[in-house]
Structures are given as C-alpha cells and as structure tokens.
Tab-separated table of C-alpha atoms in Angstrom:
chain	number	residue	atom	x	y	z
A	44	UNK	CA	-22.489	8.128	11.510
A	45	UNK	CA	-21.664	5.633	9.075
A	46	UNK	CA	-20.320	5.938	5.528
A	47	UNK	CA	-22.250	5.575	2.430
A	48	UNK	CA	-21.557	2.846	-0.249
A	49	UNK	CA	-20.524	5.280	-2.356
A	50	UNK	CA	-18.310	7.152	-0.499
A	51	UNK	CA	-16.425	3.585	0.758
A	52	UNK	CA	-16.241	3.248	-3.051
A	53	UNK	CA	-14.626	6.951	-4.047
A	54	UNK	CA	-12.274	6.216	-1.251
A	55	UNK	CA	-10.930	2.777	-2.061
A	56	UNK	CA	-10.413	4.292	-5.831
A	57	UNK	CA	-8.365	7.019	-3.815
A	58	UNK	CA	-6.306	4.338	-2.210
A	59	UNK	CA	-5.939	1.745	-4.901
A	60	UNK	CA	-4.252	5.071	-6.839
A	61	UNK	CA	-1.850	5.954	-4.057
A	62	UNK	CA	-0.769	1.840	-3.590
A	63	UNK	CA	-0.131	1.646	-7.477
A	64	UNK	CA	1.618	5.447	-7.166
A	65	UNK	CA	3.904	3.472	-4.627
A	66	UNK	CA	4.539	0.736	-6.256
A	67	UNK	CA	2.208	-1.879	-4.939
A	68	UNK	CA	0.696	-4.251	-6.796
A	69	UNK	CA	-2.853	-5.694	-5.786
A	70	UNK	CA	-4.715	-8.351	-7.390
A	71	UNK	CA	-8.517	-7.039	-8.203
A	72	UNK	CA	-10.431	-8.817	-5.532
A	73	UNK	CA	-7.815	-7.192	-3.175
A	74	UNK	CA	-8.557	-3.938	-4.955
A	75	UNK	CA	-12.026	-4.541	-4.243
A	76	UNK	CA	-11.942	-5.455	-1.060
A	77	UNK	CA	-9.733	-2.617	0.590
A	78	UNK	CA	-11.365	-1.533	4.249
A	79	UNK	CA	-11.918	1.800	4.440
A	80	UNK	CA	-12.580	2.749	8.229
A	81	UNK	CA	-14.444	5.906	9.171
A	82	UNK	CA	-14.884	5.425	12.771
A	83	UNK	CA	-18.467	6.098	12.820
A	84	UNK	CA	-17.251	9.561	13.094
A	85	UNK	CA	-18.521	10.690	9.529
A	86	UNK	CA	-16.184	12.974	8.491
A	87	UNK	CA	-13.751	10.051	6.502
A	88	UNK	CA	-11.087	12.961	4.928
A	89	UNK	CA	-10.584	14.189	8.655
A	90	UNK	CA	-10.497	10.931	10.653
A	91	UNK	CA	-10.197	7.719	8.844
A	92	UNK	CA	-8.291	4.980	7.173
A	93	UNK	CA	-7.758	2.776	4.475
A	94	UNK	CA	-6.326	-0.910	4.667
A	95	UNK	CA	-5.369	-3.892	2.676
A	96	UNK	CA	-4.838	-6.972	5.232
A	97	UNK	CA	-2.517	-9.124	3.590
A	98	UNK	CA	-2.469	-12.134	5.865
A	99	UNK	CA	-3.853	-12.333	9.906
A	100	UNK	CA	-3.011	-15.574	11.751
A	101	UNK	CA	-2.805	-16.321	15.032
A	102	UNK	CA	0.853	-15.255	15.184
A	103	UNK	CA	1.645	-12.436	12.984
A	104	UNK	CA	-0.687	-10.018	10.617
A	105	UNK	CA	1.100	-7.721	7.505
A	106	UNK	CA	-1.620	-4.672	5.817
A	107	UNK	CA	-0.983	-1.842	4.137
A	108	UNK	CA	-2.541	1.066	5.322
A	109	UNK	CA	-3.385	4.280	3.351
A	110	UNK	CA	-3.645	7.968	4.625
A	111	UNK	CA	-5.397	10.168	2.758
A	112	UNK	CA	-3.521	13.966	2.923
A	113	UNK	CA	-4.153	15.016	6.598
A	114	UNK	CA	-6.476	12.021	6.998
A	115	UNK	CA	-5.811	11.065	10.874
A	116	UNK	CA	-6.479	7.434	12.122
A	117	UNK	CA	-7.940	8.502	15.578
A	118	UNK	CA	-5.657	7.621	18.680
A	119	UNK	CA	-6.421	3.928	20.444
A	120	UNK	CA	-3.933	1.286	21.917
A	121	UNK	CA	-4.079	-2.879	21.556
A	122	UNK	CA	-5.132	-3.779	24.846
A	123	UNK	CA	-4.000	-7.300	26.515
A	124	UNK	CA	-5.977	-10.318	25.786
A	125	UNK	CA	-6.453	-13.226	26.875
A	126	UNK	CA	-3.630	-12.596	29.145
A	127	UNK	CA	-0.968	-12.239	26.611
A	128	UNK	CA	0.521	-8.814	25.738
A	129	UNK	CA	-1.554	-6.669	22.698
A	130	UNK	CA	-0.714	-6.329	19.696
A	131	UNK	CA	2.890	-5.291	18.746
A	132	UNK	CA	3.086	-3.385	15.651
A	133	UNK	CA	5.541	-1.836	13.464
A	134	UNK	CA	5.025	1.144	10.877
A	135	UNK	CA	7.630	1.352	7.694
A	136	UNK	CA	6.651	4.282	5.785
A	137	UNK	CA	6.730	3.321	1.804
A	138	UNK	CA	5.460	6.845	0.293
A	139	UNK	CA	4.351	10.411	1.342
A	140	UNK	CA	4.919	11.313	5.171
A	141	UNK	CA	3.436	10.084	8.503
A	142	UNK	CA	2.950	11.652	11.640
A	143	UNK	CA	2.955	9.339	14.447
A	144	UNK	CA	2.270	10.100	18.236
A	145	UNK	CA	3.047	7.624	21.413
A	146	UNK	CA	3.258	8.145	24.835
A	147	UNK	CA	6.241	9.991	26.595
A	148	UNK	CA	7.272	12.950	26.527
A	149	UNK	CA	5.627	15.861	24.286
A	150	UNK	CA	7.012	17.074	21.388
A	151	UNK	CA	6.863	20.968	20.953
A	152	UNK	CA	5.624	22.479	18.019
A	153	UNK	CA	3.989	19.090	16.544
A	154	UNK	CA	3.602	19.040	13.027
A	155	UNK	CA	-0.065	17.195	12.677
A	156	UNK	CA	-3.410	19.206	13.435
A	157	UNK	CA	-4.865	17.269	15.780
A	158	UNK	CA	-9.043	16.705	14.370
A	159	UNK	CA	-10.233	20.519	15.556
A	160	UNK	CA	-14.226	18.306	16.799
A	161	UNK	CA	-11.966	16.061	19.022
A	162	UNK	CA	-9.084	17.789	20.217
A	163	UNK	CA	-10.423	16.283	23.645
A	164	UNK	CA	-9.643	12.869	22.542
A	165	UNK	CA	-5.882	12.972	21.515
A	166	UNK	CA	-3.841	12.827	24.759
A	167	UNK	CA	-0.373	11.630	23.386
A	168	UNK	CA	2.250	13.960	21.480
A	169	UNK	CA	5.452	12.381	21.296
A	170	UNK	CA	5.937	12.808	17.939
A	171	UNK	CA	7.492	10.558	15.081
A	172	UNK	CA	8.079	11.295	11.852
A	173	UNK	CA	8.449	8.467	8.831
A	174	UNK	CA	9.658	9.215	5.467
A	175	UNK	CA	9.925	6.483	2.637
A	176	UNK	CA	12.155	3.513	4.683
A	177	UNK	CA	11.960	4.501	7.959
A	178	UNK	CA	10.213	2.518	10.198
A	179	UNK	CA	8.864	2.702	13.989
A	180	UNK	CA	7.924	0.087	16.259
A	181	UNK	CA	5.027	0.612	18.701
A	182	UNK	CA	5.009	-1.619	22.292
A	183	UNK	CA	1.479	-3.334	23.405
A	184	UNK	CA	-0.453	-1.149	25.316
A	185	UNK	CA	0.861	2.105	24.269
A	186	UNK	CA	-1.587	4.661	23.403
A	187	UNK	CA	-1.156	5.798	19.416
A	188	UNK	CA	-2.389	7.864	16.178
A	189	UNK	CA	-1.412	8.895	13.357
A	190	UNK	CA	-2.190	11.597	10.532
A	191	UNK	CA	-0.529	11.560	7.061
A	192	UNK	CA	1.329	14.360	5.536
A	193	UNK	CA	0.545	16.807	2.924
A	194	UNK	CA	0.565	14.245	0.217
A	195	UNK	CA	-0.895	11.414	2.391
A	196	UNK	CA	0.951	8.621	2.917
A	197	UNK	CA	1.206	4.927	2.049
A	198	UNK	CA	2.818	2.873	5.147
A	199	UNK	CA	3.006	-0.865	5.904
A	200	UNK	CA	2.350	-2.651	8.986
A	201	UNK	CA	4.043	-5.548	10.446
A	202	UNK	CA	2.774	-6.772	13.515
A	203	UNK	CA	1.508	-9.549	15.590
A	204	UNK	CA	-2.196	-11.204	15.641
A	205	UNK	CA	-4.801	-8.051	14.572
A	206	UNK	CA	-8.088	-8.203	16.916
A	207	UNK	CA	-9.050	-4.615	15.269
A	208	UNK	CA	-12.482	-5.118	16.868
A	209	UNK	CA	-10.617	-5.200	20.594
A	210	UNK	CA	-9.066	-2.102	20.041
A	211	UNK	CA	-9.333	0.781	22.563
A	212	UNK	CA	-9.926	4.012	21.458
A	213	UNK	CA	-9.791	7.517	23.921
A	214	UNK	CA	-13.167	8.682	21.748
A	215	UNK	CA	-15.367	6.896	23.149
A	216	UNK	CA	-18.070	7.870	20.139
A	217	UNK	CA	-15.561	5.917	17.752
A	218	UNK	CA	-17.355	2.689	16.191
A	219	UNK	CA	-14.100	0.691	14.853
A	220	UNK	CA	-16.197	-2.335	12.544
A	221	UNK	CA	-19.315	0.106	11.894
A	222	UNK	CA	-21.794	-1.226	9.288
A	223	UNK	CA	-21.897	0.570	5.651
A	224	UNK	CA	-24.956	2.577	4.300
A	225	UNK	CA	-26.099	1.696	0.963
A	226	UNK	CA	-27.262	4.304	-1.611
A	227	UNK	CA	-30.647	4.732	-1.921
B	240	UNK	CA	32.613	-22.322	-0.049
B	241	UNK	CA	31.976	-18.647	1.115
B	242	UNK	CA	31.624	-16.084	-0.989
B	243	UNK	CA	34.256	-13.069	-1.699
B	244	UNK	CA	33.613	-9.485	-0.005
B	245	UNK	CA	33.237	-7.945	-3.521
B	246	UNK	CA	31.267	-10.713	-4.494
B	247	UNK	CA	29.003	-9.192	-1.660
B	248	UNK	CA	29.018	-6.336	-2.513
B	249	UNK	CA	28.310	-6.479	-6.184
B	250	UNK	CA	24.910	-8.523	-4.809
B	251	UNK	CA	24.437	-6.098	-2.785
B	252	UNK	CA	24.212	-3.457	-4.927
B	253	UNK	CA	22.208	-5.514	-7.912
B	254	UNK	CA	19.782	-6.857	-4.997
B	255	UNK	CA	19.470	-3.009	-4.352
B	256	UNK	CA	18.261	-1.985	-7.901
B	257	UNK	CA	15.811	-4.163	-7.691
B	258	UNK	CA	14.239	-3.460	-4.785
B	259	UNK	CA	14.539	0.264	-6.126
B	260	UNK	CA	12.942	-1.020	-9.457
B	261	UNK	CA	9.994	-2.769	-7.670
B	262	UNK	CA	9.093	0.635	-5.558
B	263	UNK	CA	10.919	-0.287	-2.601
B	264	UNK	CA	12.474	2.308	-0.783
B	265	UNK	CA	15.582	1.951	1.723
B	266	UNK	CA	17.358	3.797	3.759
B	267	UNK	CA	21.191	4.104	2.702
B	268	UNK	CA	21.828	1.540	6.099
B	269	UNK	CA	19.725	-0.908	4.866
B	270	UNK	CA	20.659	-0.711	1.457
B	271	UNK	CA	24.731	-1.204	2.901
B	272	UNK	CA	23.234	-3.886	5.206
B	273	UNK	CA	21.757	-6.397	2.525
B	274	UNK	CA	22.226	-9.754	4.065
B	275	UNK	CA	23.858	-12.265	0.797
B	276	UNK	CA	23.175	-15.508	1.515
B	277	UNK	CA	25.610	-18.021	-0.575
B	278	UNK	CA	24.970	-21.052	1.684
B	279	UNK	CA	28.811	-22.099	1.520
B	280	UNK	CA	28.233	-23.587	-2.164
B	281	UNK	CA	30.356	-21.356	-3.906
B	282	UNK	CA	27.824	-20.749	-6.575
B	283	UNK	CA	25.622	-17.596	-5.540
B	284	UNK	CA	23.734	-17.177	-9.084
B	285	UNK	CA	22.748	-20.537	-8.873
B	286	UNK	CA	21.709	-20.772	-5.348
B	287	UNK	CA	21.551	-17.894	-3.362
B	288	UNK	CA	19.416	-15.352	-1.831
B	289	UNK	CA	19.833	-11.753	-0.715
B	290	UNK	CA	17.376	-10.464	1.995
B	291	UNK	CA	16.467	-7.565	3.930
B	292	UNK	CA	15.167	-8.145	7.390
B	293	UNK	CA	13.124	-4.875	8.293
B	294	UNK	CA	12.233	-6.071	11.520
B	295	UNK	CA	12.562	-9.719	13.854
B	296	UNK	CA	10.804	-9.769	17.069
B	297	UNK	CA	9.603	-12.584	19.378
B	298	UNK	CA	6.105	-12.252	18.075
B	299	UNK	CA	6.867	-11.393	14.058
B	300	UNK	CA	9.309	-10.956	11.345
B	301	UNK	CA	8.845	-9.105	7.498
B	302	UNK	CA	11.808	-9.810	5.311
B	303	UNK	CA	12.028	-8.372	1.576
B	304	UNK	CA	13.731	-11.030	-0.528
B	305	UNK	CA	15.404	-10.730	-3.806
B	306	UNK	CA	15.919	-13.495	-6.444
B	307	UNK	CA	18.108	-12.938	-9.745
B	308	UNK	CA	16.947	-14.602	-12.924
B	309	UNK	CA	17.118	-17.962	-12.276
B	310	UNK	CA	18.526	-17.854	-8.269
B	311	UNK	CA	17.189	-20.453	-6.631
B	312	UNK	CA	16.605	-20.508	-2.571
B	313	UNK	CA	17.606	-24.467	-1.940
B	314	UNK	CA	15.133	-26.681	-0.114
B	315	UNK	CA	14.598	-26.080	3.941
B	316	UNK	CA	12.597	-26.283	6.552
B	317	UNK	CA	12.062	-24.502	9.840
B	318	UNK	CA	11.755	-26.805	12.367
B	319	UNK	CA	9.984	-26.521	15.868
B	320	UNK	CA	11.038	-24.984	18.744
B	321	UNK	CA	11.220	-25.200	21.985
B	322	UNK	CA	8.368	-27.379	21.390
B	323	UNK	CA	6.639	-24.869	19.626
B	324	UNK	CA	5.800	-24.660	15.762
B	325	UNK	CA	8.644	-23.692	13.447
B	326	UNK	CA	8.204	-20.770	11.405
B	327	UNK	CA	5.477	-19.753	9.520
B	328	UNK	CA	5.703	-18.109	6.675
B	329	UNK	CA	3.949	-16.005	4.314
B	330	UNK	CA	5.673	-15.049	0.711
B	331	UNK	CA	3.994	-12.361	-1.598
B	332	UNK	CA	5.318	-11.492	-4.849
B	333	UNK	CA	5.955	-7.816	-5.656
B	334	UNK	CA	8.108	-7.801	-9.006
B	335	UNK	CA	9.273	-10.482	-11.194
B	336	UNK	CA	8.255	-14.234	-10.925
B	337	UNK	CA	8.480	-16.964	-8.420
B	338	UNK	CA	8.532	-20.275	-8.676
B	339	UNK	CA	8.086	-22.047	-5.179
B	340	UNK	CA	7.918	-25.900	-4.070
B	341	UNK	CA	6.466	-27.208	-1.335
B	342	UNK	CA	5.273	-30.989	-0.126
B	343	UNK	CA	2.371	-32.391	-2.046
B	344	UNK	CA	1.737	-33.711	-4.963
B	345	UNK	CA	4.457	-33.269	-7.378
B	346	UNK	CA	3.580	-31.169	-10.128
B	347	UNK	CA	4.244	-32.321	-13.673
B	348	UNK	CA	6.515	-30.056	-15.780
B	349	UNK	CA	7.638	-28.038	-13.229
B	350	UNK	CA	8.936	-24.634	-14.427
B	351	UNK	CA	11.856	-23.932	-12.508
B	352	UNK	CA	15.071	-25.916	-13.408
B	353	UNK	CA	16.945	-27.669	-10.571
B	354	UNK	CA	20.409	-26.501	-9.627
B	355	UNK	CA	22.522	-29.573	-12.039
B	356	UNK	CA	25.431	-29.969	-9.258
B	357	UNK	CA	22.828	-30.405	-5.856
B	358	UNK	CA	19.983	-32.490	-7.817
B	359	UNK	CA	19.635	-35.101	-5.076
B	360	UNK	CA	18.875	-32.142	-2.697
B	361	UNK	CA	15.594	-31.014	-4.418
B	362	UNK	CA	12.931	-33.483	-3.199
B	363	UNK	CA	9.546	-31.075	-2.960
B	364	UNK	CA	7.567	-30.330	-6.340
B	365	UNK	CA	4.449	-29.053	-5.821
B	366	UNK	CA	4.634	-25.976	-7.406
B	367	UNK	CA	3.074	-22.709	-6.885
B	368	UNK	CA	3.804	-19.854	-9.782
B	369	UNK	CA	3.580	-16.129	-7.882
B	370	UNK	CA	3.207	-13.262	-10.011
B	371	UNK	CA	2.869	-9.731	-8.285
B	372	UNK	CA	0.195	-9.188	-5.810
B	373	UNK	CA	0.152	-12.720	-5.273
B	374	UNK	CA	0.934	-14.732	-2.012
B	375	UNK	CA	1.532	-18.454	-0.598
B	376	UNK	CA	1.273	-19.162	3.517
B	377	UNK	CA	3.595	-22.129	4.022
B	378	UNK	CA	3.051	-24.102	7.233
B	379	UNK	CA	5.548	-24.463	10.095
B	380	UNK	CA	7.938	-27.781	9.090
B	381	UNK	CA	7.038	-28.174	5.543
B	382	UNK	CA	10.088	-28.994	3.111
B	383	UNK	CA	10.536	-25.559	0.588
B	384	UNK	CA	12.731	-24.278	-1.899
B	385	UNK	CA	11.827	-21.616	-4.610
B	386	UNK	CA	13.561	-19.696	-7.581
B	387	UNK	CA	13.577	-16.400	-9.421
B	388	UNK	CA	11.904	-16.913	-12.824
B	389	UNK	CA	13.916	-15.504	-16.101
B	390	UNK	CA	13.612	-11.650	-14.331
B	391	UNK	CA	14.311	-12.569	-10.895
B	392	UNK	CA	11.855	-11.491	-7.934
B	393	UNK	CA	11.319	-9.025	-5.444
B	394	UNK	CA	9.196	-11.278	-2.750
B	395	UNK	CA	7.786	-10.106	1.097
B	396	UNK	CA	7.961	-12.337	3.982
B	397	UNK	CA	5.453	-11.651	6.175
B	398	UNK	CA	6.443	-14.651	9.144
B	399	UNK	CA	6.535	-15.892	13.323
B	400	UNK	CA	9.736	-15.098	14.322
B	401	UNK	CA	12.999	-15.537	12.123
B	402	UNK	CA	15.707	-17.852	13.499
B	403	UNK	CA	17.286	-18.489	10.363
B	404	UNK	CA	20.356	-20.185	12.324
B	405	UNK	CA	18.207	-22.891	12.825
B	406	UNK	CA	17.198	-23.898	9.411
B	407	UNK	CA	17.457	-27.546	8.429
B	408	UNK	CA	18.195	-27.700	4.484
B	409	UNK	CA	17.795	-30.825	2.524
B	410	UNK	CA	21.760	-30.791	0.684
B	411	UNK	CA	24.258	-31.237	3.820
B	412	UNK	CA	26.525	-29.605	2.026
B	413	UNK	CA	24.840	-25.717	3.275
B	414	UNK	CA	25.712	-23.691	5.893
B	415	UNK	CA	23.231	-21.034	6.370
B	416	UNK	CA	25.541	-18.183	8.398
B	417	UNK	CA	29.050	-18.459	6.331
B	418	UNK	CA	31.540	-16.236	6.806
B	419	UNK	CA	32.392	-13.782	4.234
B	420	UNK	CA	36.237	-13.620	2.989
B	421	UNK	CA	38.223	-10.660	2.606
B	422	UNK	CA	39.774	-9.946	-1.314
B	423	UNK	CA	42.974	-9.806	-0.340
C-alpha cells in the first residue's frame, strides 16, 4: 500500500516542524524534498519514517531522520555488498527520545510497542535508549529498528555509503523505495 | 606557541554556548571534552578552531565545529593515504556565517580578512559564503582555510575518516596537536 501525495505532504509539514523545533535549519528545496518512507505498509503514523539526506558519497552519508511519536522504522540490517562490510551507522539523538533495538541479549520490560499487525517481524530486543546527545553506533550486518518516544524524536545519522534500496528487512511485505499515489 | 589551560577552558566554555545557542545538545563529557585547536600560533581569536568529534571510524567521521567572530581555520590540506584519497569533507552551516576558500578562481573582494601576521600563508580564494542550512563538499587534497563571519559559526563536518595528525597546512609555522600548558 502506498502513500498518497497528500499524506507524503501532511507528513513532511510534520517533520519540517519538529527539525525547526530542534533547531535545524533547512533550506526550502530541502524542506521540500524530505523522504517520507512508509514501507508500503500503509499505516505511515505506526511504521514509517522521515529523512533529510544531507550528503551520500561513496564513502560516508549524514541525514536526519524524523520519528513521528511512536512512529517505528520497521527492523532491517545493511547487508554486505560487493564484498565489503554494510553499512556502518551511528544514531545521535538531537530531540525527543528513541528507542533502539540490536541483536544480543533481550532487554526485559522494553519500553517501545512493537507494531501490534507485525509483531511477527521484530526479532531483536536489546534495547537502547537516546536522549538529546547521546549517541549509538550500530555494526554492519546487525539486525535493527527503532520507534520514537512519546514526543517523537529528531536523531541524526552518521554513517558510511547509504544503498537504502539494498536494505534487508525481516517483513518481507515491506517495499523500502515504493512509488507515491497522487490525489485524484 | 601553545595555548594556556584556562585559555582552554574559557574556549571551551564560549565554544559551548554556542553550540547550545545553535540547538545543539551535549552531553556534560562532551561539553568538558571540546577539543581547542590554537595551532602553536599563540593567537587563538585570530586563528583557531574548537571542535567536537562525535564519532571517527575507519569508514566516517561527523565533527561539529565552532568559529568566533572573525576565527579563522588557517589553510590545509588532507593529503592521501596509504595511497588512498585524503579526506573528504563535507561542511554545513548551522548558525552564524562562514566564509570558506578553496582552489579556483580567486574571488574578487573576498569577505573574510586574512590573519595580518601569517599573510603569506593564505594562498586559496575562491570563496564560498555558507549561511545556515547550507553546505560545501570539498575534495580530498584541495588547499582550504575558512573563517567565522562577524557572529562566528556553528558548522557540521560530515567526512572519510579524520586523521587530523596528518594535516599539511600552508604557514610552517602550525602544529596541529600542541600541547596545552599548565597556569602555574
């Protein structure tokens, strides 16, 4: 299920508020041009995410990513290619909370709600929380995801080369570069 | 000439406002662990830099730098290694003004002044004018410098990997890692 123009629209207002609330200025084509990811799930306010890539060579990539308030990017890991090792990322939370879940051992008593329609497809529950300047760094390969606190949350992400399209998710009905719906 | 522990520390903690002004939160580490960068000229107002490294990895690096009015970063490059390209760097503004030279054609009126004392050492005046939300990818081995404009700057590097040590500056006068001096 795709996403409508208009709802890509309401949701990149949403973000563009939250990046200004944190103190992050974008120029207007930025603005314009933030990626707002549903999955193909259609349900964004449950699973999605918003982005702003900043810069994406072929040695190192900075965005800022946007959670909506319980919004939950779904879990996937940066496989190998070519090779070399995936993608090495690191999360530094700039506003609001994050709730972020690797491999090892499971945390009791997580805080997130995993997505209730795919509790099969989130396996990993070693849990990490981020407030405003603490930051986490996740190894290639290692599955991953992520769900913003009760007033969302506003995070940057430093990592190496983003292939978003090669990414792996456990749902296999996730869609990562799915097309947009206009109005009719 | 190296710079004075409370001379640090008095950086420090005006570098820290500023980040604080332009949105940026730290943790109280970080905030004790802001790197001051005098270059051994003795003159940190004029040409200086305080930085923030949030994370260095073999694949990536994000710094936050901060200029004061004026402070001017004195001409480098990063050189290959290994026999792979040098650094490459993105900057983007987030508070303030910067004013940043690179090869090419020299720009007439430039804005920035040169540091009076290290003139000879300023060869690179093609000039690019940052204001927030704006950014400039410099390539590996290209001859830079940059300064704060008459409010300083808060400006992200987004960058390969950081090996500062191994900086080659214009003026060989600079030492890049000095060693701070105890008041007494």
């Amino acid at each position: 299920m795709t996403l409508r123009r208009s709802e890509v629209r309401k949701a990149q207002t949403r973000a563009a508020e939250m990046l200004a609330a944190a103190g992050i200025v974008l120029t207007d084509e930025e603005r314009a041009g933030i990626e707002v990811a549903g999955f193909g799930l259609g349900n964004l306010e449950e699973q999605g995410l918003e982005l702003i890539t900043y810069v994406n060579t072929d040695r190192y990539c900075a965005k800022d990513l946007v959670l909506f308030p319980g919004q939950t990017c779904p879990e996937h890991l940066h496989p190998d290619v070519d090779g070399l090792p995936g993608k090495m990322e690191t999360f530094r939370c700039r506003s609001g909370k994050v709730f972020l879940y690797v491999e090892g051992e499971a945390t009791p008593h997580t805080q997130a709600n995993v997505p209730a329609a795919s509790e099969p497809h989130y396996t990993v529950f070693h849990e990490i929380v981020l407030h405003p300047g603490e930051q986490y760094t996740i190894a290639p390969g290692t599955k991953h995801w992520f769900q913003g606190g009760p007033e969302g949350a506003v995070v940057s992400e430093f990592s190496s080369t983003s292939r978003d399209e090669l990414d792996i998710f456990t749902d296999p009905a996730i869609v990562r570069m799915p097309v947009t719906i206009e109005d009719e």
